[in-house]
Amino acid sequence: MNSENVQTKWGQFISLIIVFFFWGFVGSANDILIPVFKKVFTLSQVQSQLVAWAFYAAYFVGSIIFFLVSLKSDVLQKFGYKKTLAAGLLLSAVGSFLFVPAATMESFPFFLTALFTVGLGFSIQQIVANPLAIKMGSPETGAHRLTLAGGINSFGTTIGAILLGIALFGMGDNKKTNLSLEDIKLPFIILGAAFILVAIFMYFSKIEDPAKIEEAKIENKHTNFNILDYPQLYLGMLGIFIYVGTEVTIISNLPALLHTAEFGNILEDAIAPFIALYWGSLMIGRWNGGVNVFNTSNLVNTALKFIVPALAFGVIIGANIFAAHDVSAFYIYPIWILLFIAVSFVGGKNAGKTLMLFGISGLLMMVFGLFWPNPEIAKFFFISGGLFLSIMWPSIFDLAIAGLGKNTGKASSFLIMMILGGGVIPLVQGSICDLDATHPKGILGITYTHFSYIVPLLGFAYLAFYGFYCPKILKKQGVSHVISESGGH
């Protein structure tokens, strides 16, 4: 690919990453909506989790619909990437506007329907935007381009909950504790309007469609798409299921862990900074990985690998200080960030090797978190799981769609379907946590809530395996898609 071609795609890529910001912003908004709805509608904890279920189920349902439609007529081939992306944005806008009548009617099921509709739109956007980000330039930096987009997504996640919290509750002396559902209307009207603006911008943008270009370039071994012909895809689907589940379960069960006597009985009002640090850890990792997209000298690249995570950590600390949170305990965390940077240097630009190394690192963090004698330190081992998960999505996605050619759209819909893992795996870990009620003595000298982190440990183990095994599958197929730092295998 010539340099001119790569250059012309930067403007397109920047317009695309606005969409990634929205996903993060709305995703973290769920963390605010869950306790709000729980209080307003007097819900149990399980009922309040229907907010997350509605969101993740929408990805699953949307992906199935997309795939079934694609069987009859390939959506991406027929309509192109940017029209399909614009349609997904408009669907999310409809969902956002549905929050207004839901608030007027004070109906929890109506709110879930609105959130489900936003999620349906997101599922279409994800199916299109992930492969598009990978294909907007040189294949060798595809995963890193998706990492950079993911960094913008994480920026939205890190500041989304804080901004929505300020919009709903105010801050400082003007902070209010009682929330009316009327207060939810304005933020979602603004969000819906923003979706429409970006949809219009996308529709008239100069994003070119790789779908038709690829059809001419790539000869596919199989004319009829059969998922069993592509082990990289079905093992990658399990990878996405486990990855999203691991990412969500670490943080969704963290408040329960910090609430145990072993971890200092930290109450709900003091949990927010730890949640911000976890999502911020994904931002640190993705900003760091995004550095590889830029064509810089080795010296500048190395310097940026340290400077960018430091800036990202500064954003987390700054956002928390702005929201009047005490973050003095966080100043030890750069130790884990430096460890993450060291592993990223070893992984280089090879998606398989990177995934394997980060999987092993995450596994070790969970082991240390389980058995480190000082809980003040142990909790940071668990939170650092966010660092090592940060670059996994693009690596898994890049490996899973390698060699799929014109079937990339269908394959992408299968992968997005597996986001359902975010709704399933936390329930598995949560059920282990609940054993503390009937078995107060715990297991291995720790509580079951603490021991439940065996679940993300096993998740990291599978992800390391996929990173090790998938390149071998691709090599057998003669696919030299995933290129290392040196430009070859």
Short mmCIF file of C-alpha atoms in Angstrom, two decimals, residues 48-401:
data_model
loop_
_atom_site.label_atom_id
_atom_site.label_comp_id
_atom_site.label_asym_id
_atom_site.label_seq_id
_atom_site.Cartn_x
_atom_site.Cartn_y
_atom_site.Cartn_z
CA SER A 48 -31.53 -3.81 38.18
CA GLN A 49 -29.08 -5.95 36.17
CA LEU A 50 -31.74 -6.19 33.44
CA VAL A 51 -30.31 -2.84 32.28
CA ALA A 52 -27.05 -4.60 31.32
CA TRP A 53 -28.96 -7.60 29.96
CA ALA A 54 -31.08 -5.41 27.67
CA PHE A 55 -27.91 -3.84 26.31
CA TYR A 56 -25.95 -7.06 25.69
CA ALA A 57 -28.98 -9.02 24.43
CA ALA A 58 -29.47 -6.31 21.79
CA TYR A 59 -25.99 -6.99 20.38
CA PHE A 60 -26.84 -10.70 20.18
CA VAL A 61 -30.27 -10.21 18.57
CA GLY A 62 -28.99 -7.50 16.20
CA SER A 63 -26.12 -9.72 15.03
CA ILE A 64 -28.45 -12.67 14.38
CA ILE A 65 -30.81 -10.45 12.35
CA PHE A 66 -27.86 -9.01 10.41
CA PHE A 67 -26.54 -12.49 9.64
CA LEU A 68 -29.94 -13.87 8.54
CA VAL A 69 -30.47 -10.88 6.24
CA SER A 70 -26.92 -11.31 4.88
CA LEU A 71 -27.67 -14.94 3.94
CA LYS A 72 -30.24 -13.70 1.43
CA SER A 73 -28.32 -10.61 0.28
CA ASP A 74 -24.98 -9.53 1.77
CA VAL A 75 -25.75 -6.20 3.47
CA LEU A 76 -22.20 -4.79 3.28
CA GLN A 77 -21.82 -5.83 -0.37
CA LYS A 78 -25.22 -4.36 -1.29
CA PHE A 79 -25.38 -1.11 0.69
CA GLY A 80 -21.72 -0.50 1.53
CA TYR A 81 -20.07 0.22 4.86
CA LYS A 82 -20.97 3.87 5.40
CA LYS A 83 -24.70 3.59 4.54
CA THR A 84 -25.05 0.61 6.87
CA LEU A 85 -23.13 2.49 9.59
CA ALA A 86 -25.40 5.55 9.18
CA ALA A 87 -28.49 3.31 9.47
CA GLY A 88 -27.15 1.88 12.75
CA LEU A 89 -26.59 5.40 14.12
CA LEU A 90 -30.16 6.44 13.23
CA LEU A 91 -31.54 3.34 15.02
CA SER A 92 -29.57 4.30 18.15
CA ALA A 93 -30.99 7.85 17.84
CA VAL A 94 -34.53 6.40 17.89
CA GLY A 95 -33.63 4.44 21.05
CA SER A 96 -32.25 7.59 22.71
CA PHE A 97 -35.43 9.55 21.98
CA LEU A 98 -37.53 6.69 23.43
CA PHE A 99 -36.07 7.60 26.85
CA VAL A 100 -38.37 10.68 26.81
CA PRO A 101 -41.75 8.84 26.72
CA ALA A 102 -40.28 6.15 29.03
CA ALA A 103 -39.53 8.86 31.63
CA THR A 104 -42.94 10.50 31.14
CA MET A 105 -44.72 7.16 31.65
CA GLU A 106 -42.31 6.17 34.47
CA SER A 107 -42.07 2.70 32.95
CA PHE A 108 -39.04 0.46 33.63
CA PRO A 109 -39.94 -1.96 30.76
CA PHE A 110 -40.16 1.05 28.41
CA PHE A 111 -36.67 2.17 29.53
CA LEU A 112 -35.35 -1.35 28.83
CA THR A 113 -36.98 -1.22 25.36
CA ALA A 114 -35.30 2.15 24.70
CA LEU A 115 -31.92 0.81 25.82
CA PHE A 116 -32.42 -2.36 23.75
CA THR A 117 -33.09 -0.18 20.67
CA VAL A 118 -29.89 1.82 21.28
CA GLY A 119 -28.03 -1.50 21.59
CA LEU A 120 -29.55 -2.81 18.32
CA GLY A 121 -28.14 0.24 16.55
CA PHE A 122 -24.78 -0.34 18.23
CA SER A 123 -24.72 -3.96 17.03
CA ILE A 124 -25.00 -2.79 13.40
CA GLN A 125 -22.35 -0.11 14.00
CA GLN A 126 -19.96 -2.65 15.57
CA ILE A 127 -20.38 -5.16 12.72
CA VAL A 128 -19.39 -2.46 10.24
CA ALA A 129 -16.93 -0.29 12.15
CA ASN A 130 -14.56 -2.98 13.50
CA PRO A 131 -13.54 -4.51 10.14
CA LEU A 132 -13.63 -1.03 8.55
CA ALA A 133 -11.10 0.31 11.08
CA ILE A 134 -8.83 -2.67 10.35
CA LYS A 135 -9.09 -2.15 6.58
CA MET A 136 -8.53 1.65 6.54
CA GLY A 137 -4.85 1.34 5.77
CA SER A 138 -1.97 -1.10 5.85
CA PRO A 139 -2.93 -4.64 7.03
CA GLU A 140 0.13 -4.72 9.28
CA THR A 141 -1.23 -1.91 11.46
CA GLY A 142 -4.89 -3.04 11.26
CA ALA A 143 -5.09 -4.30 14.84
CA HIS A 144 -3.35 -1.18 16.14
CA ARG A 145 -5.76 1.08 14.26
CA LEU A 146 -8.61 -0.76 16.00
CA THR A 147 -6.72 -0.37 19.30
CA LEU A 148 -6.52 3.39 18.72
CA ALA A 149 -10.27 3.48 18.00
CA GLY A 150 -10.75 1.42 21.16
CA GLY A 151 -8.75 4.06 23.04
CA ILE A 152 -11.31 6.67 22.02
CA ASN A 153 -14.03 4.22 23.10
CA SER A 154 -12.35 3.93 26.52
CA PHE A 155 -12.04 7.71 26.79
CA GLY A 156 -15.84 7.82 26.33
CA THR A 157 -16.23 5.10 28.98
CA THR A 158 -13.93 6.82 31.48
CA ILE A 159 -15.55 10.24 31.29
CA GLY A 160 -19.08 9.14 30.31
CA ALA A 161 -20.23 8.05 33.76
CA ILE A 162 -18.64 11.13 35.39
CA LEU A 163 -20.28 13.54 32.90
CA LEU A 164 -23.69 11.85 33.07
CA GLY A 165 -23.43 11.80 36.87
CA ILE A 166 -22.76 15.55 36.89
CA ALA A 167 -25.62 16.11 34.38
CA LEU A 168 -28.06 14.17 36.55
CA PHE A 169 -26.88 14.94 40.08
CA GLY A 170 -24.84 18.14 39.73
CA MET A 171 -21.61 18.51 41.69
CA GLY A 172 -20.05 20.26 44.66
CA ASP A 173 -22.43 22.32 46.81
CA ASN A 174 -25.22 21.98 44.22
CA LYS A 175 -25.20 18.18 44.30
CA LYS A 176 -28.60 16.57 44.82
CA THR A 177 -29.41 13.11 46.14
CA ASN A 178 -33.00 12.75 44.94
CA LEU A 179 -33.37 12.15 41.23
CA SER A 180 -36.48 12.63 39.15
CA LEU A 181 -36.86 10.58 35.97
CA GLU A 182 -37.50 13.93 34.23
CA ASP A 183 -33.76 14.65 34.66
CA ILE A 184 -32.92 11.72 32.35
CA LYS A 185 -34.72 13.26 29.36
CA LEU A 186 -32.33 16.07 28.38
CA PRO A 187 -29.06 14.05 28.28
CA PHE A 188 -30.69 11.44 26.02
CA ILE A 189 -32.30 14.06 23.75
CA ILE A 190 -28.80 15.53 23.27
CA LEU A 191 -27.38 12.05 22.67
CA GLY A 192 -30.07 11.24 20.09
CA ALA A 193 -29.41 14.51 18.25
CA ALA A 194 -25.67 13.73 18.26
CA PHE A 195 -26.34 10.29 16.73
CA ILE A 196 -28.32 11.92 13.90
CA LEU A 197 -25.57 14.48 13.22
CA VAL A 198 -22.88 11.78 13.04
CA ALA A 199 -25.14 9.62 10.80
CA ILE A 200 -25.49 12.54 8.35
CA PHE A 201 -21.75 13.21 8.56
CA MET A 202 -21.00 9.52 7.89
CA TYR A 203 -23.43 9.32 4.97
CA PHE A 204 -21.77 12.23 3.18
CA SER A 205 -18.20 11.33 4.18
CA LYS A 206 -15.64 10.05 1.69
CA ILE A 207 -15.22 6.67 3.39
CA GLU A 208 -14.58 4.15 0.64
CA ASP A 209 -16.03 0.66 0.79
CA PRO A 210 -13.42 -2.10 1.05
CA ALA A 211 -16.18 -4.70 0.59
CA LYS A 212 -16.36 -4.43 -3.21
CA ILE A 213 -12.61 -3.90 -3.59
CA GLU A 214 -11.91 -7.07 -1.66
CA GLU A 215 -14.40 -9.12 -3.65
CA ALA A 216 -12.35 -8.40 -6.76
CA LYS A 217 -9.00 -8.95 -5.04
CA ILE A 218 -9.58 -12.02 -2.92
CA GLU A 219 -10.45 -15.43 -4.23
CA ASN A 220 -12.34 -17.32 -1.61
CA LYS A 221 -11.77 -21.02 -1.26
CA HIS A 222 -15.43 -21.56 -0.29
CA THR A 223 -18.23 -19.95 -2.28
CA ASN A 224 -20.85 -20.97 0.30
CA PHE A 225 -20.00 -19.65 3.74
CA ASN A 226 -19.59 -22.41 6.30
CA ILE A 227 -18.36 -21.34 9.71
CA LEU A 228 -16.78 -24.78 10.32
CA ASP A 229 -14.39 -24.15 7.42
CA TYR A 230 -12.77 -21.36 9.44
CA PRO A 231 -11.39 -22.51 12.83
CA GLN A 232 -9.89 -19.04 13.32
CA LEU A 233 -13.48 -17.71 13.27
CA TYR A 234 -15.29 -20.16 15.57
CA LEU A 235 -12.41 -20.20 18.07
CA GLY A 236 -12.36 -16.38 17.77
CA MET A 237 -16.10 -16.25 18.52
CA LEU A 238 -15.43 -18.11 21.77
CA GLY A 239 -12.53 -15.68 22.29
CA ILE A 240 -14.81 -12.62 21.98
CA PHE A 241 -17.42 -14.24 24.27
CA ILE A 242 -14.76 -14.91 26.93
CA TYR A 243 -12.97 -11.57 26.39
CA VAL A 244 -16.10 -9.41 26.85
CA GLY A 245 -17.29 -11.61 29.72
CA THR A 246 -13.91 -11.32 31.46
CA GLU A 247 -13.77 -7.55 30.94
CA VAL A 248 -17.25 -7.05 32.42
CA THR A 249 -17.04 -9.63 35.22
CA ILE A 250 -13.84 -8.20 36.77
CA ILE A 251 -15.48 -4.81 37.34
CA SER A 252 -19.10 -5.86 37.94
CA ASN A 253 -18.03 -8.05 40.85
CA LEU A 254 -15.39 -5.64 42.19
CA PRO A 255 -17.83 -3.64 44.40
CA ALA A 256 -18.85 -6.91 46.11
CA LEU A 257 -15.16 -7.79 46.67
CA LEU A 258 -14.30 -4.34 48.06
CA HIS A 259 -17.36 -4.53 50.32
CA THR A 260 -16.00 -7.65 52.11
CA ALA A 261 -14.33 -7.25 55.52
CA GLU A 262 -11.16 -8.74 53.99
CA PHE A 263 -10.93 -5.80 51.55
CA GLY A 264 -11.86 -3.06 54.01
CA ASN A 265 -15.68 -2.82 53.88
CA ILE A 266 -15.54 -0.12 51.18
CA LEU A 267 -19.06 1.27 50.77
CA GLU A 268 -20.94 2.09 47.55
CA ASP A 269 -20.24 5.85 47.70
CA ALA A 270 -16.48 5.18 47.64
CA ILE A 271 -16.54 2.63 44.80
CA ALA A 272 -16.68 5.11 41.87
CA PRO A 273 -12.92 5.93 41.75
CA PHE A 274 -12.04 2.22 41.50
CA ILE A 275 -14.54 1.77 38.65
CA ALA A 276 -13.00 4.79 36.90
CA LEU A 277 -9.49 3.35 37.40
CA TYR A 278 -10.53 0.02 35.90
CA TRP A 279 -12.15 1.50 32.77
CA GLY A 280 -9.29 4.00 32.66
CA SER A 281 -6.84 1.07 32.60
CA LEU A 282 -8.41 -0.06 29.34
CA MET A 283 -7.95 3.49 28.06
CA ILE A 284 -4.26 3.51 29.09
CA GLY A 285 -3.66 0.23 27.26
CA ARG A 286 -5.49 1.26 24.12
CA TRP A 287 -3.83 4.66 23.89
CA ASN A 288 -0.50 2.87 24.27
CA GLY A 289 -1.37 0.35 21.53
CA GLY A 290 -2.61 3.13 19.26
CA VAL A 291 0.90 4.59 19.15
CA ASN A 292 1.89 1.81 16.70
CA VAL A 293 -0.44 3.21 14.04
CA PHE A 294 1.72 6.32 13.58
CA ASN A 295 4.66 6.12 11.24
CA THR A 296 7.32 7.45 13.63
CA SER A 297 10.97 6.68 14.26
CA ASN A 298 11.83 3.95 16.78
CA LEU A 299 13.03 6.56 19.27
CA VAL A 300 9.80 8.62 19.05
CA ASN A 301 7.69 5.44 19.18
CA THR A 302 9.51 4.27 22.33
CA ALA A 303 9.12 7.68 23.98
CA LEU A 304 5.39 7.79 23.14
CA LYS A 305 4.94 4.32 24.69
CA PHE A 306 5.80 5.92 28.04
CA ILE A 307 4.39 9.44 27.52
CA VAL A 308 0.93 8.40 26.26
CA PRO A 309 0.09 6.03 29.19
CA ALA A 310 1.30 8.75 31.59
CA LEU A 311 -1.09 11.24 29.95
CA ALA A 312 -3.94 8.70 30.09
CA PHE A 313 -3.28 8.05 33.79
CA GLY A 314 -3.29 11.83 34.28
CA VAL A 315 -6.75 12.00 32.64
CA ILE A 316 -8.06 9.37 35.11
CA ILE A 317 -6.60 11.16 38.14
CA GLY A 318 -7.79 14.55 36.84
CA ALA A 319 -11.34 13.34 36.12
CA ASN A 320 -11.59 11.87 39.62
CA ILE A 321 -10.19 15.00 41.30
CA PHE A 322 -12.65 17.07 39.24
CA ALA A 323 -15.45 14.87 40.63
CA ALA A 324 -14.04 15.37 44.18
CA HIS A 325 -12.92 11.73 44.64
CA ASP A 326 -9.99 10.76 46.89
CA VAL A 327 -7.37 9.09 44.67
CA SER A 328 -4.36 9.09 47.02
CA ALA A 329 -4.32 5.26 47.03
CA PHE A 330 -3.85 5.22 43.24
CA TYR A 331 -0.33 6.66 43.15
CA ILE A 332 1.14 3.14 43.45
CA TYR A 333 -0.65 2.06 40.23
CA PRO A 334 2.07 3.22 37.77
CA ILE A 335 4.00 0.06 38.82
CA TRP A 336 1.39 -2.02 36.96
CA ILE A 337 1.38 0.44 34.04
CA LEU A 338 5.17 0.03 33.63
CA LEU A 339 4.75 -3.77 33.70
CA PHE A 340 2.10 -3.48 30.98
CA ILE A 341 4.41 -1.27 28.85
CA ALA A 342 7.21 -3.85 29.16
CA VAL A 343 4.93 -6.65 27.90
CA SER A 344 3.68 -4.47 25.02
CA PHE A 345 7.27 -4.00 23.82
CA VAL A 346 7.78 -7.77 23.71
CA GLY A 347 4.50 -8.30 21.81
CA GLY A 348 5.36 -5.73 19.14
CA LYS A 349 2.97 -5.55 16.19
CA ASN A 350 2.18 -9.28 16.04
CA ALA A 351 -1.48 -9.85 16.98
CA GLY A 352 -1.07 -13.53 17.95
CA LYS A 353 2.05 -13.05 20.04
CA THR A 354 0.58 -9.95 21.72
CA LEU A 355 -2.65 -11.78 22.60
CA MET A 356 -0.73 -14.75 24.02
CA LEU A 357 1.59 -12.59 26.16
CA PHE A 358 -1.22 -10.40 27.49
CA GLY A 359 -3.33 -13.49 28.24
CA ILE A 360 -0.49 -15.00 30.29
CA SER A 361 0.12 -11.64 32.02
CA GLY A 362 -3.58 -11.25 32.91
CA LEU A 363 -3.65 -14.80 34.24
CA LEU A 364 -0.66 -14.03 36.49
CA MET A 365 -2.32 -10.81 37.73
CA MET A 366 -5.39 -12.84 38.78
CA VAL A 367 -3.15 -15.40 40.55
CA PHE A 368 -1.35 -12.61 42.47
CA GLY A 369 -4.71 -10.99 43.27
CA LEU A 370 -5.96 -14.28 44.70
CA PHE A 371 -2.95 -15.04 46.86
CA TRP A 372 -1.22 -11.71 47.65
CA PRO A 373 -1.33 -11.39 51.48
CA ASN A 374 -2.08 -7.63 51.53
CA PRO A 375 -5.60 -6.79 50.21
CA GLU A 376 -4.55 -3.13 49.71
CA ILE A 377 -2.20 -4.38 46.98
CA ALA A 378 -4.27 -7.39 45.84
CA LYS A 379 -7.15 -5.23 44.59
CA PHE A 380 -4.79 -3.45 42.17
CA PHE A 381 -3.77 -6.81 40.67
CA PHE A 382 -7.44 -7.42 39.85
CA ILE A 383 -7.95 -3.88 38.52
CA SER A 384 -4.82 -4.24 36.34
CA GLY A 385 -6.73 -6.92 34.45
CA GLY A 386 -8.12 -3.92 32.54
CA LEU A 387 -4.62 -3.06 31.31
CA PHE A 388 -3.97 -6.53 29.94
CA LEU A 389 -7.44 -6.86 28.41
CA SER A 390 -7.15 -3.46 26.72
CA ILE A 391 -5.59 -4.56 23.44
CA MET A 392 -7.25 -7.98 23.19
CA TRP A 393 -10.40 -7.05 21.25
CA PRO A 394 -8.54 -5.88 18.10
CA SER A 395 -6.08 -8.77 18.30
CA ILE A 396 -8.89 -11.36 18.51
CA PHE A 397 -10.93 -9.58 15.82
CA ASP A 398 -7.92 -9.25 13.50
CA LEU A 399 -7.04 -12.96 13.83
CA ALA A 400 -10.66 -14.16 13.56
CA ILE A 401 -11.47 -12.38 10.25
#
